[in-house]
Amino acid sequence: MSERDSPELPDFSVLKRLARDQLIYLLEQLPGKKDLFIEADLMSPLDRIANVSTLKQHEVDKLYKVEYKPVVSTSDQLCFLIRPRIQTVKWVCDVVNADKAAGKFKRYKIIFTPQKFYACETVLEEQGIFGDVSTDEWAFYLLPLDEDIINLELPEFFRDNFLEGDQRWVRTGGSALHLFHSIYGPFSKVYGIGRCSKMVYESWREQVKEGEQKARQAEVGTVFLIDRDVDFVTPLCSQVVYEGLVDDIFRIKCGCVEFGPDVTSSDKSIKVMLNSQDKVFNEIRNEHFSNVFGFLSQKARNLQTAYDKRRGMDIKQMKTFVSEELKGLKQEHRLLSLHIGASESMMKKKTKQDFQELLKTEHSLLEGFEIRECISFIEEHINRQVSMIESLRLLCLLSLTENGESNQFSNNLNSAWPCQSYGVDHLLTFANLKQLGLLVEQQPGETLTVMESKMGKLVNDKTAGKLTDAFSSLAKKSNFRALSRRLSLVPKSDEEYDLRVPRDMAYIFSGAYIPLSCKLIEQVLERDGWTGLEEVTRLLNGHEFAVTGSNGADLRPQSDAQRIILVMFLGGCTFSEISALRFLGRERGYKFIVLTTAITNSARLIEAMLDNHV
Amino acid sequence: MMKSKADEEDYWNSSKFKAFTFDDEDDEFTKLKESRQAVNSICGLVEEEEDEDEVEKVSWSGEPVGSISWSVRETASSLREQSFPKIDTTPSLPKNSSGYSLSSLFKGKEGEREMMDCADYVSDWSPEETVHRMQQGKAVSLEKFRSLQEKLLLLDEAVGVHDGNVITAVLIYLKKSLSKEVLFRELESRQTALRHFIHYLTESKEQRLLLELYRALGRTEDEALLQYKEHLRITDENKRRDFLKSCVSLPFSPEDAGHVQDHYTLLERQIIIEAETGGKVEIFQKFPRRASILNMPLITTLYYCCFYHYAETEGTYSSPANIRQTFRIAEKQYFVTALAARAKLKAWHDVDALFTSRNWLGFTRKKSPLSFSRVADILSKNNAPVQVLQEYVGLVDDVELRVALAQKYKCHFIVISTYRDLKDRQLLLGYRGKVERGSEEERKIDELLSNPQIRWKN
């Protein structure tokens, strides 16, 4: 397909300003000097939208991190900026009750973000301080991380929704979408797949119905909602595109990464913002890691040449050079050495852990090839007590791609050996992985058919059908192999794949696999709906939808707004998926905006399931 | 999970706000002024609109206020009609149709909202209206839902709108106003509500009630796991051991029951082993322990015993053989661990003995449950000398792999003898350039190359 000019992305800086203004307003609701306690995981998001002088301007005296310890503040006004979590609210209650017992009288305010929950207010009530503490909501839903990434910064969305079955964040998702819609909409098309996506869509629709909407020119016209549990395989794979790899190894936090001494080749660490503002990073972030070295060294040579121009310059030329070019060169120099350092450090780490062999195993699993070898690789990982997260990740990948059928090779793999190597405490972790469907214990296929046929004899057809549905959702079959065939997710391995000139989204996994999530998006956009994908949606357990709005929204498919597509990932997305979408956008003349509840990767996904702690 | 991350900004020390670094450098004073203006305009709005109904319009989740660029309302032409169709979100719906017709667009219940806002009496609100108000964060009173039927209608309504916050709120009310037996019974047929309730009890740490709930539902395995989890709170190892002992009889799945039994046995064993760290034993002085063995996984314990108690007879609790037998450790697993421990100590003799077996004629040979390439890998990671390494590299069956490993670990004689076995003169010649000049390896190559007995294939 021929490349088209991609449309311009809307400006998201307004979202930051909005969030800041709201926070200021809330701070002013507690006039006078006050100390501010901030929940640890809200600090980075706050960093992105405000700074100390903003807070000082509004009479914040001292800043503290919420640490679940007694408070040392001497201020007579305390403000708590927290997530709506029972544990945190209980701590606030302790603080207030301790003050009361000591005969201190202070004013307290809790600002919940992005919203408050009844369960939290119940805690205040139960602890006898309802009324002593005023509460507010800071509707800080959308944090732009980059020109095409907006983050809700709610990593717990994943576990709460998919593991615990708690729908507390559904409305939050709807509200986030609503906020986006009211600024950049109106949307004219919404596609989606997944139970949570449907609920979020409904919540959003209700909120649109309740509110008012100005007639305006849409900047973003198409939306795609997708649940993380539609595709667990993709986030469980090792990332090999630069940005994803940096995230896997150094953990990018809220768009910022901390490079240690091994990268900076000095004795201190530095924090670096990774986004499109960083010119060097912007050129390599979506590249397969194997291309990055070549690119960086070419860049370094160019830089050298640019510096070398100085030689033989006269004073006047030198003056122009210094005033016009030198600063840029120095900046580029700094960035280059940083990313070269990071690449070297990543190479070292990966060589040490036999990355090549690990990737080979992953690719075999995706391809369904040499499974026995894969299993012994995983087995050895476990036996040698190599990183637990890594072992669990591979086990889940095996279970998902083989749909639990690998058990015929080894029935000690799914808990006995991991328990021996990593501790029996992980029984609870295993229960979680099974509950989520990441680990399947026995062949559900057989068990189900037996159940169904038994049931089928007892009840009439209609009920039997319902039962089948219920069972299939229970078993959470992954059907990966069938999906992979139907959507051609695994390119033929006998063909050479040139990673420098990627031909499809598979390049983000070294040409071994096209991410299922992104492939679905591609297919639905291409078909303008789910028509022709019936078998695929059946294999994904349904819950797909495609709806069209009216209201004079711009429906011409060629218009810019229609070619800017908001993809909302419920439960998180990886940098690799974002890279794949950017690639798809370049190929098809779209621009994708990713709205995600959090940036995830395999380690975060598995860590969210760990339950070996109090 | 997120709060106590070790990688959290540690420079962010309480009250030392000077360390508060922000990345946005373009946050200048002008923007601050804009913010101030924006805030002022909000204050105006809020003061005017005190009553609940109006406040809704300035709620930030809805109409965005505060930002100058688009808080201007005059151009607002209200589009109140419902523009997107409702979709069915009932749980068991795998095969719903995808394309929605535009005719379904106007199913909205327009009058309802007005009616509800006018209602003066709290008691007039239907479950539907009540839930709707709760979703918007407005004040409601649930006290009027007194009959069981009303309570359940309210709950079902909350579940129907998929708002977990409201579902939990209703559940908290039901928990206060219904007996446990009735509540549990009703939750059994309401899976979504049940999961919310379980999560709420988990988060608010109402352990006892949660256990009762599981029991009432006959979910014995969940009950057992939850009880077992309690051991994590017990820090004293003896108390923890006793607690684990009491867990053994809980109704786990057969598989888990075995694990929990092992857990108890292991901790019991670890307490004994921990007591044997007497300072007089040489190995503990030579290699001081970095941590206690208590609460470590089984394999770590085995490694520890292979490290500190290798020579002990099978009768002692700390002997590796005893551990291996008690916990039915697979042969391969045992070998990997013992190898790693002895290699770490550079006890090459033990390594040799580990893989040596005698056949009935008294000949010794090397046998291993894990591949010799792995053995070599583990040895090399422990900096084994070439003499030790080459013995195992030489045992790798696959010729290509053997040569590759031999080159990687610089076991030149293995490379040389493999090339000789392959009768590949060219490769051998090529390799001559890679070994040190004047070395024994070079002499060996020269000797082979000049050996007239070998029939080279090239």
Short mmCIF file of C-alpha atoms in Angstrom, two decimals, chain A residues 14 16-18 20-22 24-26 28 38-41 43-44 46-52 54 56-58 61-65 67-68 85-87 90 116-119 122 126 137 139 141 156 160 163-168 170-171 178 182-183 187-188 190 195 198-199 201-202 204-205 209-210 212-215 253 271 273 354 357 379-380 383-385 415-416 420-425 427-428 431 435 441 469 530 541-551 607-608 611-614, chain B residues 1-3 5 7-9 11-12 14-15 17 20-24 27 29 31-32 34-36 38-39 42-43 46 56-57 60-67 69-70 72 75-91 93-96 98-100 102 105 109-110 113 132 134-138 162-165 167-169 172 176 192 195-196 199-200 203-204 225 228-229 231-233 255-256 259-260 263 297-300 327-330 332-333 336 374 377-378 381:
data_model
loop_
_atom_site.label_atom_id
_atom_site.label_comp_id
_atom_site.label_asym_id
_atom_site.label_seq_id
_atom_site.Cartn_x
_atom_site.Cartn_y
_atom_site.Cartn_z
CA VAL A 14 -3.82 21.58 27.13
CA LYS A 16 -1.54 19.21 31.39
CA ARG A 17 -2.70 22.74 31.87
CA LEU A 18 -6.19 21.59 32.71
CA ARG A 20 -2.71 21.78 36.84
CA ASP A 21 -5.47 24.35 37.03
CA GLN A 22 -7.75 21.86 38.71
CA ILE A 24 -4.51 24.63 42.05
CA TYR A 25 -8.19 25.20 42.49
CA LEU A 26 -8.40 22.31 44.92
CA GLU A 28 -7.03 26.87 47.24
CA ILE A 38 1.67 12.85 48.16
CA GLU A 39 1.19 9.19 47.40
CA ALA A 40 4.45 7.73 46.12
CA ASP A 41 3.15 6.70 42.72
CA MET A 43 4.82 11.95 42.36
CA SER A 44 6.06 11.25 38.88
CA LEU A 46 2.66 15.30 39.31
CA ASP A 47 6.18 16.09 38.16
CA ARG A 48 4.97 16.12 34.60
CA ILE A 49 2.35 18.81 35.10
CA ALA A 50 3.46 21.08 37.89
CA ASN A 51 6.51 22.09 39.82
CA VAL A 52 7.42 23.18 43.28
CA THR A 54 3.38 26.12 41.45
CA LYS A 56 4.44 27.06 46.80
CA GLN A 57 2.45 29.71 45.04
CA HIS A 58 -0.60 28.11 46.52
CA ASP A 61 4.68 24.63 52.79
CA LYS A 62 6.33 21.24 52.99
CA LEU A 63 6.01 18.20 50.80
CA TYR A 64 6.02 14.66 52.08
CA LYS A 65 5.74 11.27 50.53
CA GLU A 67 4.99 6.33 53.78
CA TYR A 68 2.48 4.81 56.16
CA ARG A 85 -7.07 3.07 48.22
CA ILE A 86 -8.40 1.73 51.48
CA GLN A 87 -4.91 1.20 52.89
CA LYS A 90 -6.70 3.99 56.83
CA LYS A 116 -13.05 8.91 45.21
CA PHE A 117 -14.66 5.63 46.08
CA TYR A 118 -17.45 4.99 48.52
CA ALA A 119 -15.36 2.30 50.15
CA THR A 122 -16.72 4.28 54.56
CA GLU A 126 -15.83 3.77 60.48
CA GLU A 137 -11.63 14.74 43.71
CA ALA A 139 -10.11 14.51 38.00
CA TYR A 141 -7.35 11.32 34.13
CA GLU A 156 -3.79 -1.45 39.36
CA ASP A 160 -8.43 -5.13 39.83
CA LEU A 163 -8.00 -10.79 38.24
CA GLU A 164 -10.28 -9.57 41.01
CA GLY A 165 -13.24 -8.90 38.77
CA ASP A 166 -13.72 -5.50 40.39
CA GLN A 167 -15.28 -2.99 38.02
CA ARG A 168 -14.36 0.08 40.04
CA VAL A 170 -14.86 1.09 34.50
CA ARG A 171 -16.39 4.47 35.11
CA HIS A 178 -15.31 11.39 27.96
CA SER A 182 -15.08 16.64 24.99
CA ILE A 183 -11.81 18.23 23.93
CA PHE A 187 -16.02 10.75 17.73
CA SER A 188 -17.88 9.28 14.82
CA VAL A 190 -16.07 3.44 17.94
CA ARG A 195 -15.92 -7.11 28.16
CA LYS A 198 -17.92 -2.65 26.22
CA MET A 199 -18.54 -1.42 29.72
CA TYR A 201 -17.96 2.38 26.05
CA GLU A 202 -21.34 2.27 27.81
CA TRP A 204 -18.70 6.94 28.26
CA ARG A 205 -21.92 6.99 26.24
CA LYS A 209 -25.72 11.73 27.15
CA GLU A 210 -25.76 13.50 30.49
CA GLU A 212 -23.46 18.94 26.98
CA GLN A 213 -21.37 18.94 23.92
CA LYS A 214 -20.37 21.87 21.84
CA ALA A 215 -20.54 21.47 18.12
CA LYS A 253 8.60 5.35 34.64
CA LYS A 271 17.30 10.76 34.94
CA MET A 273 13.08 12.06 29.74
CA ASP A 354 21.85 -15.90 26.99
CA GLU A 357 18.63 -18.62 23.37
CA GLU A 379 12.68 -26.45 33.03
CA GLU A 380 16.33 -25.63 33.26
CA ASN A 383 16.02 -25.70 38.06
CA ARG A 384 18.80 -23.19 38.03
CA GLN A 385 16.66 -20.64 39.84
CA SER A 415 3.71 -25.60 40.15
CA ALA A 416 5.83 -28.35 41.70
CA GLN A 420 10.74 -25.85 44.86
CA SER A 421 12.85 -23.20 43.23
CA TYR A 422 11.08 -20.03 44.23
CA GLY A 423 9.19 -20.92 47.39
CA VAL A 424 5.91 -22.57 48.26
CA ASP A 425 4.49 -19.12 49.09
CA LEU A 427 0.96 -21.18 45.58
CA LEU A 428 -1.06 -18.01 45.77
CA ALA A 431 -3.74 -19.58 41.90
CA GLN A 435 -7.59 -17.60 37.69
CA GLU A 441 -3.78 -26.74 34.28
CA ASP A 469 -20.79 -20.08 26.72
CA TRP A 530 -15.76 -6.86 12.20
CA ASN A 541 -14.73 -15.23 23.04
CA GLY A 542 -16.64 -12.42 21.38
CA HIS A 543 -17.47 -9.06 22.96
CA GLU A 544 -16.63 -7.17 19.82
CA PHE A 545 -18.53 -4.10 18.69
CA ALA A 546 -18.51 -1.44 16.05
CA VAL A 547 -20.75 1.58 16.38
CA THR A 548 -21.29 4.72 14.42
CA GLY A 549 -22.40 8.01 15.89
CA SER A 550 -24.30 10.81 14.26
CA ASN A 551 -24.62 14.47 15.15
CA GLU A 607 4.52 -8.90 39.13
CA ALA A 608 0.92 -7.79 39.33
CA ASP A 611 0.90 -12.88 45.99
CA ASN A 612 3.71 -14.04 48.23
CA HIS A 613 3.52 -10.99 50.45
CA VAL A 614 1.15 -9.82 53.11
CA MET B 1 3.01 -3.39 44.72
CA MET B 2 3.58 0.21 43.74
CA LYS B 3 4.05 1.97 46.97
CA LYS B 5 9.21 0.17 45.26
CA ASP B 7 13.58 2.19 43.01
CA GLU B 8 11.37 4.98 44.23
CA GLU B 9 13.02 8.35 44.21
CA TYR B 11 16.16 11.62 47.06
CA TRP B 12 12.61 12.54 47.85
CA SER B 14 10.41 13.88 53.78
CA SER B 15 10.29 17.62 54.04
CA PHE B 17 11.44 19.62 49.16
CA PHE B 20 11.72 17.94 44.27
CA THR B 21 12.94 17.95 40.71
CA PHE B 22 10.61 18.66 37.90
CA ASP B 23 11.26 18.03 34.32
CA ASP B 24 9.14 20.68 32.75
CA ASP B 27 6.64 26.10 33.25
CA PHE B 29 5.39 32.43 35.39
CA LYS B 31 1.40 30.09 32.66
CA LEU B 32 1.00 30.41 36.34
CA GLU B 34 -3.16 31.84 33.36
CA SER B 35 -3.79 29.21 35.93
CA ARG B 36 -4.64 31.86 38.45
CA ALA B 38 -8.61 30.11 35.29
CA VAL B 39 -8.98 29.31 38.92
CA ILE B 42 -13.92 28.56 38.45
CA CYS B 43 -14.45 30.04 41.86
CA VAL B 46 -18.87 27.44 41.89
CA GLU B 56 -22.99 18.83 38.00
CA LYS B 57 -22.38 21.15 35.11
CA TRP B 60 -14.51 18.37 35.85
CA SER B 61 -15.21 15.00 34.54
CA GLY B 62 -17.92 16.43 32.40
CA GLU B 63 -17.80 19.85 30.90
CA PRO B 64 -14.24 20.97 31.23
CA VAL B 65 -13.92 24.23 33.05
CA GLY B 66 -10.89 26.10 34.08
CA SER B 67 -8.85 26.25 30.97
CA SER B 69 -8.87 28.14 25.73
CA TRP B 70 -12.10 26.27 25.88
CA VAL B 72 -15.86 29.81 26.87
CA THR B 75 -20.66 29.22 21.21
CA ALA B 76 -21.95 26.15 22.87
CA SER B 77 -24.77 24.71 20.94
CA SER B 78 -26.04 21.97 23.04
CA LEU B 79 -26.27 18.55 21.54
CA ARG B 80 -28.28 16.70 24.02
CA GLU B 81 -29.52 13.89 21.89
CA GLN B 82 -27.94 10.61 22.37
CA SER B 83 -25.54 10.18 19.52
CA PHE B 84 -24.10 6.71 20.10
CA PRO B 85 -26.09 3.51 20.43
CA LYS B 86 -26.26 1.51 23.57
CA ILE B 87 -24.58 -1.85 23.40
CA ASP B 88 -25.34 -4.93 25.33
CA THR B 89 -22.81 -5.44 28.06
CA THR B 90 -24.27 -8.49 29.70
CA PRO B 91 -21.48 -10.87 30.61
CA LEU B 93 -22.49 -12.68 25.26
CA PRO B 94 -19.91 -14.24 23.07
CA LYS B 95 -21.66 -13.92 19.77
CA ASN B 96 -23.41 -10.61 19.73
CA SER B 98 -21.34 -6.23 15.72
CA GLY B 99 -22.91 -3.60 13.48
CA TYR B 100 -25.47 -1.50 15.30
CA LEU B 102 -28.69 3.88 13.66
CA LEU B 105 -29.89 5.59 18.54
CA LYS B 109 -34.86 7.95 28.48
CA GLU B 110 -34.88 11.67 28.29
CA ARG B 113 -33.37 12.78 34.43
CA HIS B 132 -27.66 6.91 38.91
CA MET B 134 -24.51 7.48 43.25
CA GLN B 135 -22.63 7.23 39.98
CA GLN B 136 -22.53 10.98 39.85
CA GLY B 137 -21.29 11.20 43.39
CA LYS B 138 -24.45 12.82 44.69
CA HIS B 162 -21.03 -1.85 35.65
CA ASP B 163 -19.87 0.70 38.16
CA GLY B 164 -17.73 -1.18 40.66
CA ASN B 165 -17.64 1.80 42.99
CA ILE B 167 -21.62 -2.00 43.51
CA THR B 168 -19.22 -1.97 46.46
CA ALA B 169 -21.12 0.90 48.09
CA ILE B 172 -21.24 -2.22 52.20
CA LYS B 176 -24.44 -3.66 57.53
CA THR B 192 -20.17 -10.09 39.79
CA ARG B 195 -16.32 -10.85 43.36
CA HIS B 196 -16.66 -7.22 44.38
CA HIS B 199 -12.23 -7.91 46.83
CA TYR B 200 -13.63 -5.40 49.29
CA GLU B 203 -8.70 -4.90 50.79
CA SER B 204 -10.20 -3.97 54.11
CA LEU B 225 -5.27 -20.79 50.54
CA TYR B 228 -2.34 -20.48 54.49
CA LYS B 229 -1.51 -16.95 53.38
CA HIS B 231 1.73 -17.46 57.61
CA LEU B 232 3.32 -14.51 55.84
CA ARG B 233 2.36 -12.30 58.76
CA GLU B 255 -1.46 -31.03 44.62
CA ASP B 256 -1.33 -27.98 46.87
CA HIS B 259 3.29 -28.38 48.64
CA VAL B 260 2.06 -27.13 51.98
CA HIS B 263 6.62 -26.14 53.22
CA PRO B 297 13.05 -21.97 48.87
CA LEU B 298 13.83 -25.67 48.80
CA ILE B 299 16.43 -25.45 46.05
CA THR B 300 18.25 -22.68 47.85
CA PHE B 327 11.63 -33.75 49.23
CA ARG B 328 11.75 -36.14 46.31
CA ILE B 329 14.02 -33.86 44.33
CA ALA B 330 14.41 -34.92 40.72
CA LYS B 332 18.48 -33.58 37.21
CA GLN B 333 17.56 -30.86 39.67
CA VAL B 336 22.38 -28.97 38.72
CA ARG B 374 25.13 -27.40 30.33
CA ASP B 377 28.33 -23.84 30.93
CA ILE B 378 27.87 -23.98 34.70
CA LYS B 381 30.43 -19.50 34.81
#
